[in-house]
mmCIF file of C-alpha atoms in Angstrom:
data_model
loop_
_atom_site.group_PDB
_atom_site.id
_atom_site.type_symbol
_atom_site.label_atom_id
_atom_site.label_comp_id
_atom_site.label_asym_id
_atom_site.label_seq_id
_atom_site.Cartn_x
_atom_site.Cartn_y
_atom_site.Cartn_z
ATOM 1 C CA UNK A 133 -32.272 -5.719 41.272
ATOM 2 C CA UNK A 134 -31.749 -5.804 45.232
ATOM 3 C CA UNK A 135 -33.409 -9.036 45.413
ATOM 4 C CA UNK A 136 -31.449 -10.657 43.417
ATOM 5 C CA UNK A 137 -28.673 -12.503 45.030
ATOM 6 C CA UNK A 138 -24.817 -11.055 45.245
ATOM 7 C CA UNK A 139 -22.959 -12.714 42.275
ATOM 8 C CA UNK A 140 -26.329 -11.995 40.116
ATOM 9 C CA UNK A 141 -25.903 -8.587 40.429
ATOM 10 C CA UNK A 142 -22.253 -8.694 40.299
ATOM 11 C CA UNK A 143 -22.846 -10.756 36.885
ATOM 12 C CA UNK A 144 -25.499 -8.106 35.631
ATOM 13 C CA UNK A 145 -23.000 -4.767 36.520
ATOM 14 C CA UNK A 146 -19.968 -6.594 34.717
ATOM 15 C CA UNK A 147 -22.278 -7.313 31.309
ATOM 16 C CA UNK A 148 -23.559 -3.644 31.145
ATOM 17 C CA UNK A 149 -19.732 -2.437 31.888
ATOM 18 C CA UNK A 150 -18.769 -4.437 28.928
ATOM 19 C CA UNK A 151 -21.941 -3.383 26.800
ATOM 20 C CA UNK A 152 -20.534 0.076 27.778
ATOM 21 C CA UNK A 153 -17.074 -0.672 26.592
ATOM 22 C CA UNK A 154 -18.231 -1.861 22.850
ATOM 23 C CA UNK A 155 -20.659 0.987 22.595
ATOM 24 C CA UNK A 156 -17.477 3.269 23.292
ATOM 25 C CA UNK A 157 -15.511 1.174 20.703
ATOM 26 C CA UNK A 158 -17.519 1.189 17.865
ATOM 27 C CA UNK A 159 -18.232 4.981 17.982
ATOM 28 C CA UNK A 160 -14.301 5.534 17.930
ATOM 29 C CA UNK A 161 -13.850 3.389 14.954
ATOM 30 C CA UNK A 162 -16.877 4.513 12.819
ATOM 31 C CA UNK A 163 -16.660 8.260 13.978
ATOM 32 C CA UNK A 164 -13.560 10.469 13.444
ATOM 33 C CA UNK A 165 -12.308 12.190 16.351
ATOM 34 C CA UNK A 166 -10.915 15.122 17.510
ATOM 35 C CA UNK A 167 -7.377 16.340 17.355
ATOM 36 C CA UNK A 168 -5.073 14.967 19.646
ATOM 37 C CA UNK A 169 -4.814 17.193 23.061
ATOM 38 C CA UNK A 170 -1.940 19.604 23.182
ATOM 39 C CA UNK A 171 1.788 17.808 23.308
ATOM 40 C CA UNK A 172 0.837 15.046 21.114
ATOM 41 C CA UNK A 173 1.485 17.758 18.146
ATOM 42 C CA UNK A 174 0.737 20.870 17.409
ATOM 43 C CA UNK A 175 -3.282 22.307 18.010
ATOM 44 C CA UNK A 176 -4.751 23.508 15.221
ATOM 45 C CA UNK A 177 -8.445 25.371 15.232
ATOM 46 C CA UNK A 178 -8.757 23.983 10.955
ATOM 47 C CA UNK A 179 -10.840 21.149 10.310
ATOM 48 C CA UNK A 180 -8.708 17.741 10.075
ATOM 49 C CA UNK A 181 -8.476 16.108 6.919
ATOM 50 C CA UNK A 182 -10.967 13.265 8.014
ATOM 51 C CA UNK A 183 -12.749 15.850 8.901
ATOM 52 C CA UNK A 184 -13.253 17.625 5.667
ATOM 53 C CA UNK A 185 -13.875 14.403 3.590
ATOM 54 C CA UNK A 186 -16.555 13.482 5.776
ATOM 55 C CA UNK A 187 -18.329 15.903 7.024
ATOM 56 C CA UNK A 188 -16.724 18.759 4.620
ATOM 57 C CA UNK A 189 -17.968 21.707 3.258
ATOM 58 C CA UNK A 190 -15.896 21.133 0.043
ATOM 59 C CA UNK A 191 -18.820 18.935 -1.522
ATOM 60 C CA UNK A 192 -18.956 21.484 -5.045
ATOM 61 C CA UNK A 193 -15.351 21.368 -5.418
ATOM 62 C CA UNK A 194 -14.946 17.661 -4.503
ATOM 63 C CA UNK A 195 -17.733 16.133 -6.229
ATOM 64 C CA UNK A 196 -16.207 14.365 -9.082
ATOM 65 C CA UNK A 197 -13.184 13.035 -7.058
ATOM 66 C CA UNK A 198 -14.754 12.187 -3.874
ATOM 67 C CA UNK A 199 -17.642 10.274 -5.400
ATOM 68 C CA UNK A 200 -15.149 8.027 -7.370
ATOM 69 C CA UNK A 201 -13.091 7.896 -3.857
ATOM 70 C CA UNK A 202 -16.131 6.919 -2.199
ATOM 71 C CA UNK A 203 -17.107 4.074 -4.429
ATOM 72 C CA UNK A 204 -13.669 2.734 -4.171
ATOM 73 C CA UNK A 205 -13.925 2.639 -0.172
ATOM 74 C CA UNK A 206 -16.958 0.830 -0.326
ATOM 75 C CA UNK A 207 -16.054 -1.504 -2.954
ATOM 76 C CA UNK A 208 -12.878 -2.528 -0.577
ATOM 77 C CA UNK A 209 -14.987 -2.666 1.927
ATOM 78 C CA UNK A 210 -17.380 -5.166 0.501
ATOM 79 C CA UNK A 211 -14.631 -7.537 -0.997
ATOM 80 C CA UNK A 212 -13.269 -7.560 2.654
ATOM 81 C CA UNK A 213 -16.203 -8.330 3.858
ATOM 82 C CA UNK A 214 -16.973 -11.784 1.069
ATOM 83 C CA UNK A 215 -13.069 -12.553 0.900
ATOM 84 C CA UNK A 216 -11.712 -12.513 4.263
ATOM 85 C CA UNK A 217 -12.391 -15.126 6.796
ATOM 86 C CA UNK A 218 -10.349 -14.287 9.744
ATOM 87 C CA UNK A 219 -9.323 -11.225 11.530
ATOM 88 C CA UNK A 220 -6.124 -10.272 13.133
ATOM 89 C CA UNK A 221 -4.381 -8.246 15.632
ATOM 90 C CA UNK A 222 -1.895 -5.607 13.883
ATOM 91 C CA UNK A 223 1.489 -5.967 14.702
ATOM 92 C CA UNK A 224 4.090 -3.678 14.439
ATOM 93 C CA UNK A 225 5.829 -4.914 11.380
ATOM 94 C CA UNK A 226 2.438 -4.376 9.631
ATOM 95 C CA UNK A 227 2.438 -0.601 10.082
ATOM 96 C CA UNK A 228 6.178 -0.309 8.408
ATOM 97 C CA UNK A 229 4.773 1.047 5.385
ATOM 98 C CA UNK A 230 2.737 3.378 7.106
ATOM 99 C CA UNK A 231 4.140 7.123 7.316
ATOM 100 C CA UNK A 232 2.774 9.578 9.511
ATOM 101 C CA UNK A 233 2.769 13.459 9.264
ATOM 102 C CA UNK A 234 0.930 14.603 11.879
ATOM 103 C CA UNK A 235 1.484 18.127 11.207
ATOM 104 C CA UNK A 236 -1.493 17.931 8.581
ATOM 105 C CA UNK A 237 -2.931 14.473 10.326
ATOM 106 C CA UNK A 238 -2.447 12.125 7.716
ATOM 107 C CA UNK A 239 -1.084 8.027 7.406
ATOM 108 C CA UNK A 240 0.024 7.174 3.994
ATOM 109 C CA UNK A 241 0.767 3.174 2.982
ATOM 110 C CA UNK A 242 3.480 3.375 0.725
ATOM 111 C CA UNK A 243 3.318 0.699 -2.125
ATOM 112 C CA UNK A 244 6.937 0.167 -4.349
ATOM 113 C CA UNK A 245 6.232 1.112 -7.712
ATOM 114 C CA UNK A 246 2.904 3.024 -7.267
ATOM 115 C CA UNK A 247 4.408 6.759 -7.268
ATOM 116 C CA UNK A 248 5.521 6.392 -3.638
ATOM 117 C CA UNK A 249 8.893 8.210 -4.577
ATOM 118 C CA UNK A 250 7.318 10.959 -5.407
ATOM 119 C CA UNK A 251 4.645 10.700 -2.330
ATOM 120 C CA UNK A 252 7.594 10.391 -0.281
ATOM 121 C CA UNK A 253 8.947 13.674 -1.505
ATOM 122 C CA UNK A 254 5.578 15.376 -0.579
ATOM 123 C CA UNK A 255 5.345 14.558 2.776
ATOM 124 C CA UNK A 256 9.207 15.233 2.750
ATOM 125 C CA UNK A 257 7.866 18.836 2.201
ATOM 126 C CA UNK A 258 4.869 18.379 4.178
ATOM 127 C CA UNK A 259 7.220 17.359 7.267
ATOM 128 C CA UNK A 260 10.132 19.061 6.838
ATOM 129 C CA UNK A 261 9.092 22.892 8.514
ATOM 130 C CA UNK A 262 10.758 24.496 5.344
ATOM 131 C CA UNK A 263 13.357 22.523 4.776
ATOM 132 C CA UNK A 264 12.427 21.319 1.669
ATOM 133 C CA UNK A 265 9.897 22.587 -0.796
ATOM 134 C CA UNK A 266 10.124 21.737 -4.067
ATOM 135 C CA UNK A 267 9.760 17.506 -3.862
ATOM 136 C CA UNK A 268 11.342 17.337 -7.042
ATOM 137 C CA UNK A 269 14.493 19.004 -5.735
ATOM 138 C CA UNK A 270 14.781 16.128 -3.293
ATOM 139 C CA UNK A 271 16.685 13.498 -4.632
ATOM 140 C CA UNK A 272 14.690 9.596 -5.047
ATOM 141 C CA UNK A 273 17.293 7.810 -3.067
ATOM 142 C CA UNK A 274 17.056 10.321 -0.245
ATOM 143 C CA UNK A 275 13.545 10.184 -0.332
ATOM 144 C CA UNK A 276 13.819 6.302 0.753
ATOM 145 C CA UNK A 277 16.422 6.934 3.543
ATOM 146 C CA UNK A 278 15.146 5.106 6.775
ATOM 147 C CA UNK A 279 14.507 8.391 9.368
ATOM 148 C CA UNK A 280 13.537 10.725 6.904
ATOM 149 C CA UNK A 281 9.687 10.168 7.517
ATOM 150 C CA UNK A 282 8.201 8.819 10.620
ATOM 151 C CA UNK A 283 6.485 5.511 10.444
ATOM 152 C CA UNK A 284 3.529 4.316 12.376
ATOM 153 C CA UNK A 285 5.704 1.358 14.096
ATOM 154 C CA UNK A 286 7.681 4.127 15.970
ATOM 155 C CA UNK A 287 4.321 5.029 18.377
ATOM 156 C CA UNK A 288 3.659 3.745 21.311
ATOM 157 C CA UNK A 289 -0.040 1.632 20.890
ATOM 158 C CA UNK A 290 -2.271 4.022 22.757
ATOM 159 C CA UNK A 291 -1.004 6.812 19.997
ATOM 160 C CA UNK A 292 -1.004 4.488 16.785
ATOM 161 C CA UNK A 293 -4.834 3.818 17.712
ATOM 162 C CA UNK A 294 -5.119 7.564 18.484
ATOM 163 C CA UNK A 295 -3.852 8.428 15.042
ATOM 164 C CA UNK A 296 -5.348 5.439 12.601
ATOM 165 C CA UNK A 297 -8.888 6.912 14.174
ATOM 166 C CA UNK A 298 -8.413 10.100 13.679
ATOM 167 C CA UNK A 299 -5.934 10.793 11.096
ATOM 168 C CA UNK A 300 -6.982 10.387 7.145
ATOM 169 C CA UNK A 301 -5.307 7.136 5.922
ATOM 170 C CA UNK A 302 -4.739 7.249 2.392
ATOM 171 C CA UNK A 303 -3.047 4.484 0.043
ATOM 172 C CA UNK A 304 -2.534 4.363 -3.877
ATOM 173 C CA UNK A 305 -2.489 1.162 -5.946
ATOM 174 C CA UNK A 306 -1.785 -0.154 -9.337
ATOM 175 C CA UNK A 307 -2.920 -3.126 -11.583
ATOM 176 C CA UNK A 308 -0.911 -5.982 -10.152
ATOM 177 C CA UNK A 309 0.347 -7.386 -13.246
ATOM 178 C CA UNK A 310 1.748 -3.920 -15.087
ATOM 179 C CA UNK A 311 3.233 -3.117 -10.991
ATOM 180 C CA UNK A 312 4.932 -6.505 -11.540
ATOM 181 C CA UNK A 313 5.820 -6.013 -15.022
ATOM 182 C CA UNK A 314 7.277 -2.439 -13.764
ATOM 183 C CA UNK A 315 9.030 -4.029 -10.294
ATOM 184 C CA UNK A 316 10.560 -6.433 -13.018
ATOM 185 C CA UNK A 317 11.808 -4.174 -15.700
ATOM 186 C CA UNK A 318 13.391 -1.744 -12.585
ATOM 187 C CA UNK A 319 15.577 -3.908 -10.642
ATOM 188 C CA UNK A 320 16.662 -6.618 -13.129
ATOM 189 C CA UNK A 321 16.931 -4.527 -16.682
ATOM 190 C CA UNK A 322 18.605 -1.587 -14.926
ATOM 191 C CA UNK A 323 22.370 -2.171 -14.925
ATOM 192 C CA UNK A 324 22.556 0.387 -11.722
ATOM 193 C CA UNK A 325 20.878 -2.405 -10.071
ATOM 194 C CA UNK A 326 23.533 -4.367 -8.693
ATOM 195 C CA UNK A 327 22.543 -4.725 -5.249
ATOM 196 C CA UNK A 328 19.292 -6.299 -6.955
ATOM 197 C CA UNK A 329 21.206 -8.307 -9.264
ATOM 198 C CA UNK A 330 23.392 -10.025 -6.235
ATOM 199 C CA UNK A 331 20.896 -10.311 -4.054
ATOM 200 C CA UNK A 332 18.052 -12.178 -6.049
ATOM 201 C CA UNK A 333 19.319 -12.243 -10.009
ATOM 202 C CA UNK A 334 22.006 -14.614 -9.015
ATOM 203 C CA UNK A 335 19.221 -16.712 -7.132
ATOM 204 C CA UNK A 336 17.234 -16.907 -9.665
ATOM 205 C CA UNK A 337 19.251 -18.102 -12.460
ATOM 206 C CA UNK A 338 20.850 -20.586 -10.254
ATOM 207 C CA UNK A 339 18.098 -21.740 -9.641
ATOM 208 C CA UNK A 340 15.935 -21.667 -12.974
ATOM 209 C CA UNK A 341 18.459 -21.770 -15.818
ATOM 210 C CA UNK A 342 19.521 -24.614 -17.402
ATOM 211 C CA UNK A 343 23.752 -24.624 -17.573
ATOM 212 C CA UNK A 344 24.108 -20.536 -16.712
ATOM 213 C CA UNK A 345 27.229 -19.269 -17.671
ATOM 214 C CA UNK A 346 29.554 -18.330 -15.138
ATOM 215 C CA UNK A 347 28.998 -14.599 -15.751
ATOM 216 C CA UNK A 348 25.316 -15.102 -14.885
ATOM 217 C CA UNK A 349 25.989 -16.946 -11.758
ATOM 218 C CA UNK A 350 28.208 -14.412 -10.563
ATOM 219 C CA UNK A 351 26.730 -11.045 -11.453
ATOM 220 C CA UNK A 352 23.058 -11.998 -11.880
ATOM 221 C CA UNK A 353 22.224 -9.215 -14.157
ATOM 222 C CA UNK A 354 20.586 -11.020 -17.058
ATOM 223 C CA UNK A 355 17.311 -12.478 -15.434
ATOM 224 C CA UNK A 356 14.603 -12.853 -18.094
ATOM 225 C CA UNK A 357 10.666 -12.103 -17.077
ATOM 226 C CA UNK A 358 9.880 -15.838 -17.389
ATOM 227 C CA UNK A 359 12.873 -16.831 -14.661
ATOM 228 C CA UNK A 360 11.456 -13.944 -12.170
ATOM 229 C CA UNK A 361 7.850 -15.053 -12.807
ATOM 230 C CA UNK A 362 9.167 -19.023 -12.274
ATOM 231 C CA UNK A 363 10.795 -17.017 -8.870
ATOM 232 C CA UNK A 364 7.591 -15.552 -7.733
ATOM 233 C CA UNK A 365 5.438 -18.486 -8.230
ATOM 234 C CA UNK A 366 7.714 -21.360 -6.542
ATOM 235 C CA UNK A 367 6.582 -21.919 -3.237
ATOM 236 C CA UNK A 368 9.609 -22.010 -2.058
ATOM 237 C CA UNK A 369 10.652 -18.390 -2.589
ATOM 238 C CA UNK A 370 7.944 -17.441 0.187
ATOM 239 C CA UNK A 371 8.788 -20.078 2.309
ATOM 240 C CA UNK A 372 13.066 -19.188 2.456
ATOM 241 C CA UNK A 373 11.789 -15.160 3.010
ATOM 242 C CA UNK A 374 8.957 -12.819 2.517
ATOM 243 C CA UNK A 375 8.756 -11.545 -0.769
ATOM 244 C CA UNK A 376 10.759 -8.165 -1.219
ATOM 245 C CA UNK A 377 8.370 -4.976 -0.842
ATOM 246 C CA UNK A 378 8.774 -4.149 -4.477
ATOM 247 C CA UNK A 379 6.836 -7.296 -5.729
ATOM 248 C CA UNK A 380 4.934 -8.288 -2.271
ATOM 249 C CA UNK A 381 1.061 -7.915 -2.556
ATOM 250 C CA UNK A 382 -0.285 -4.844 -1.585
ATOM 251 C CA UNK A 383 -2.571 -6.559 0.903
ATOM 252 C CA UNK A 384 0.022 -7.896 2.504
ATOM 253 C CA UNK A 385 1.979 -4.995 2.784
ATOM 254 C CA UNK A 386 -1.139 -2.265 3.832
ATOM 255 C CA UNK A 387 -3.584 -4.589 5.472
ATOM 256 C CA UNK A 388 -6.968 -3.191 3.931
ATOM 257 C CA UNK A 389 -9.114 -5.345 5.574
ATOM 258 C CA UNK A 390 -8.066 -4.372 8.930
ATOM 259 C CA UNK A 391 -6.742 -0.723 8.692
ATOM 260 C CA UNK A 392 -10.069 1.390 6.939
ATOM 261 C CA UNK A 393 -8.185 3.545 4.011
ATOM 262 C CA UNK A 394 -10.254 6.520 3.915
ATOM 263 C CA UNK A 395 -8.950 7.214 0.245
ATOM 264 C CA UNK A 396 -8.360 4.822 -2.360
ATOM 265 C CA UNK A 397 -5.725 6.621 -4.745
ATOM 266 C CA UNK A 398 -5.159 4.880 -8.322
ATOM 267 C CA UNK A 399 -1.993 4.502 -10.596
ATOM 268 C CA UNK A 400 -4.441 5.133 -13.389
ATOM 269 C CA UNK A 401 -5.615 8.260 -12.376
ATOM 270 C CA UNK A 402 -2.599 9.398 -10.186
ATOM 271 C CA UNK A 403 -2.753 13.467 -10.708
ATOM 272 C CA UNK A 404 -6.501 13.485 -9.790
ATOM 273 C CA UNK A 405 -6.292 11.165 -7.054
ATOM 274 C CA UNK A 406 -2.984 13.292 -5.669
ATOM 275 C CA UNK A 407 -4.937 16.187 -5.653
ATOM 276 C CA UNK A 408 -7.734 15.101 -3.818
ATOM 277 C CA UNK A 409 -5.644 14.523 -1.342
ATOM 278 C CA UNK A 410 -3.782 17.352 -1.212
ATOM 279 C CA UNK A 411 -6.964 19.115 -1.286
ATOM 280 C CA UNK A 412 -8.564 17.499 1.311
ATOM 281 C CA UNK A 413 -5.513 18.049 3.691
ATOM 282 C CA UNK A 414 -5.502 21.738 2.417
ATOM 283 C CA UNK A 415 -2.196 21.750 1.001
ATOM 284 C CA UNK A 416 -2.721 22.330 -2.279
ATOM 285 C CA UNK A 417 -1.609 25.739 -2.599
ATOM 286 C CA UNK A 418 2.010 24.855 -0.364
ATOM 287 C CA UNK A 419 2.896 21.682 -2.790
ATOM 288 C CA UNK A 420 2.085 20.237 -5.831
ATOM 289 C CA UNK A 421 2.574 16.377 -6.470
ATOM 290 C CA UNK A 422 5.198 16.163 -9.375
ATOM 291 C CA UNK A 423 4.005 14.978 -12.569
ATOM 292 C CA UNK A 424 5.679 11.952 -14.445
ATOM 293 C CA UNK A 425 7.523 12.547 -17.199
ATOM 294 C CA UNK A 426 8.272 9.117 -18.001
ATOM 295 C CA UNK A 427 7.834 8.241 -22.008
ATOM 296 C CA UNK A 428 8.055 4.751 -21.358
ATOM 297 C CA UNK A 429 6.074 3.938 -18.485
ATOM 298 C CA UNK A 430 4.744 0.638 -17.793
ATOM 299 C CA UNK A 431 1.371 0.479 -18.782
ATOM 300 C CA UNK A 432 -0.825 -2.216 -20.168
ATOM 301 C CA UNK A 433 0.161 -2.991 -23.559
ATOM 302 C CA UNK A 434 3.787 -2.932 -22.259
ATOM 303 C CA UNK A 435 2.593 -5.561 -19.659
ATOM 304 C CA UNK A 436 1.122 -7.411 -22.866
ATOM 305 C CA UNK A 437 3.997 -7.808 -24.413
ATOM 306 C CA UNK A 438 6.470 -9.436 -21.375
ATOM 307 C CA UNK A 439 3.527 -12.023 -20.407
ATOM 308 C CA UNK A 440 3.077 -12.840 -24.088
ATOM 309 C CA UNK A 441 5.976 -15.618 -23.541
ATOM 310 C CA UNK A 442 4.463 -16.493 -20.207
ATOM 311 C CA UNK A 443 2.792 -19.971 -20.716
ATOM 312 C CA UNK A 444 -0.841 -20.198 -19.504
ATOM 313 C CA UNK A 445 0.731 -22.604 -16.591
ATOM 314 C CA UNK A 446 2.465 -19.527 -15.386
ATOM 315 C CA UNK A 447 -0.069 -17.086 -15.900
ATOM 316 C CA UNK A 448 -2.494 -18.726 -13.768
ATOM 317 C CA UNK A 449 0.165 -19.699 -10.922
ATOM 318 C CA UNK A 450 0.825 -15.654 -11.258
ATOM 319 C CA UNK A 451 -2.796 -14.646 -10.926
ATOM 320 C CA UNK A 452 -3.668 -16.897 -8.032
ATOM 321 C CA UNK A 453 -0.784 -15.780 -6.073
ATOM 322 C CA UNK A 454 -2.050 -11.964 -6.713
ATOM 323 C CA UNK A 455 -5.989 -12.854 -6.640
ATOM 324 C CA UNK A 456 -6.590 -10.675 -3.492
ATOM 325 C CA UNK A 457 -4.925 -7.372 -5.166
ATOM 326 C CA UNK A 458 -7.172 -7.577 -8.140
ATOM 327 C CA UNK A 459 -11.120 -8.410 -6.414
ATOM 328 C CA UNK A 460 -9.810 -6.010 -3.250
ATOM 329 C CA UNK A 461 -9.183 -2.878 -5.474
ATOM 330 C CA UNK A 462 -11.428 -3.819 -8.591
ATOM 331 C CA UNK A 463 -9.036 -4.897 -10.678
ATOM 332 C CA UNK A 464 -10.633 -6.516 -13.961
ATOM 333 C CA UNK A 465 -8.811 -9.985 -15.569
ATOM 334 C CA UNK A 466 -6.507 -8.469 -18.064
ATOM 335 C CA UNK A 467 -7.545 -8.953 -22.211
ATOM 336 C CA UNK A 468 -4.048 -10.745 -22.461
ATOM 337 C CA UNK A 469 -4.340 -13.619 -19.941
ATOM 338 C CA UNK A 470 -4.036 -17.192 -21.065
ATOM 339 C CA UNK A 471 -5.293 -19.541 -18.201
ATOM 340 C CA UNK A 472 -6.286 -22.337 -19.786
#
């Protein structure tokens, strides 16, 4: 190495600096670290939550749960891997829909009508040093209030990549047609909804009914399934605004193929999946995720029944623009689908 010539060696020390520097990367992303040093939030001795799923002594307990868990990272992970081309930088209007409780060093990606009321009541609790504990006692519009839980836009980008590698990032998700189905029975069948009604029924019907009454125009409060699926496929909804977070992808509103979601939580198997989690942040015995008690939720045969008047046209349109949420997550073609 001294005989080589100046800018040789010059060229030689830079490539094993940057060697160096990926080496350091890829052991920060694949590895989960430490706590954060003292000031950052409060030092604790326990074992993290990231921790405890991956190198935890709570195999026995955990079995069942974490191997389904498991499967479901690694299935994301390999339809990321065959269905995404190009990666990204995150911004910071990606990580809106990320909370943070770093208390019990956990990022949750809340998705609109998968249970993330009642998620955001937990960490309410979680959060809230004794404010709250019962999450049912804390009222669902309160639990949406902007403030109320700390997102992962709010940090500075030195702590955001501090706390997505060493934090356990969780996120729950639902079968995109019976979330749609639900998002659509919610804000337009609900006559509380007049914020929703304004704000998109009156859109809609202007724009897809032939000779609305009056009353429609005005109040928008009579939007049938077919006129918001005719909304969500016309490519000019998307190109006016982004879709509203209630019916927006969950791709596009959690970014699994750049952000690695430790746990996979279901709609279909909420309780189980809610108490993993719990579990694994070792809450379990301080809160208890609430139970529905909902007699007519969504669920598939409901979802059946509204795209039974959906012509195949439509259906299709509708499962292209979701494609991503059903191969990302595992979601099978549903039985009632008419595409040809």
């Amino acid at each position: 190495m001294m005989g080589m010539p100046r800018g040789g060696r010059l060229f030689l020390a830079t490539c094993l600096c940057s060697l160096f520097v990926l080496v350091l990367y890829f052991q920060s992303i694949t590895k989960p670290e430490p706590p954060l040093k003292s000031g950052s939030r409060p030092a604790k001795s326990r074992r993290s939550p990231l921790q405890t799923l991956y190198k935890g002594d709570q195999q026995v307990q955990l079995s069942a749960a974490q191997k389904s868990l498991q499967g479901r990272r690694e299935l994301l992970e390999q339809a990321c891997l065959s269905h995404t081309r190009k990666r990204r930088v995150l911004s910071p209007e990606d990580l809106k829909h990320l909370i943070v409780d770093d208390k019990h060093s956990l990022i949750y990606c809340y998705v609109p009508k998968v249970a993330c009321t009642n998620w955001k009541r937990v960490l309410m609790v979680l959060t809230s040093d004794g404010r709250y504990t019962d999450p049912l006692a804390i009222p669902a519009n309160e639990a949406h209030v902007a403030g109320n839980l700390r997102t992962l836009s709010e940090f500075s980008v030195a702590e955001i990549n501090q706390r997505l590698r060493s934090y356990l990032k969780f996120i729950f998700v639902r079968e995109p047609f019976e979330r749609i189905v639900s998002a659509y029975r919610n804000k337009f069948t609900r006559s509380y909804n007049t914020a929703f009604h304004k704000r998109y029924g009156t859109k809609i019907i202007q724009r897809y009914r032939t000779d609305p009454e009056p009353d429609a125009l005005e109040k928008g409060n009579d939007v049938t399934f077919r006129e918001f699926v005719q909304y969500l496929v016309d490519p000019r909804t998307q190109r006016e605004e982004p879709f509203n977070e209630h019916w927006e992808r969950v791709h596009s509103l959690c970014h699994p193929c750049l952000i690695h979601y430790d746990v996979v939580g279901k709609y279909e198997t909420l309780e189980p999946d809610a108490q993993a989690v719990l579990r694994l942040a070792s809450v379990e015995g301080t809160v208890q995720f609430p139970t529905s008690g909902k007699s007519t939720r969504t669920d598939g045969n409901m979802a059946a029944r509204f795209f039974k008047h959906i012509s195949p046209f439509y259906q299709k349109k509708l499962f292209n623009l979701y494609r991503m949420d059903f191969m990302l997550f595992n979601y099978s073609t549903p039985d009632y689908l008419r595409t040809r």
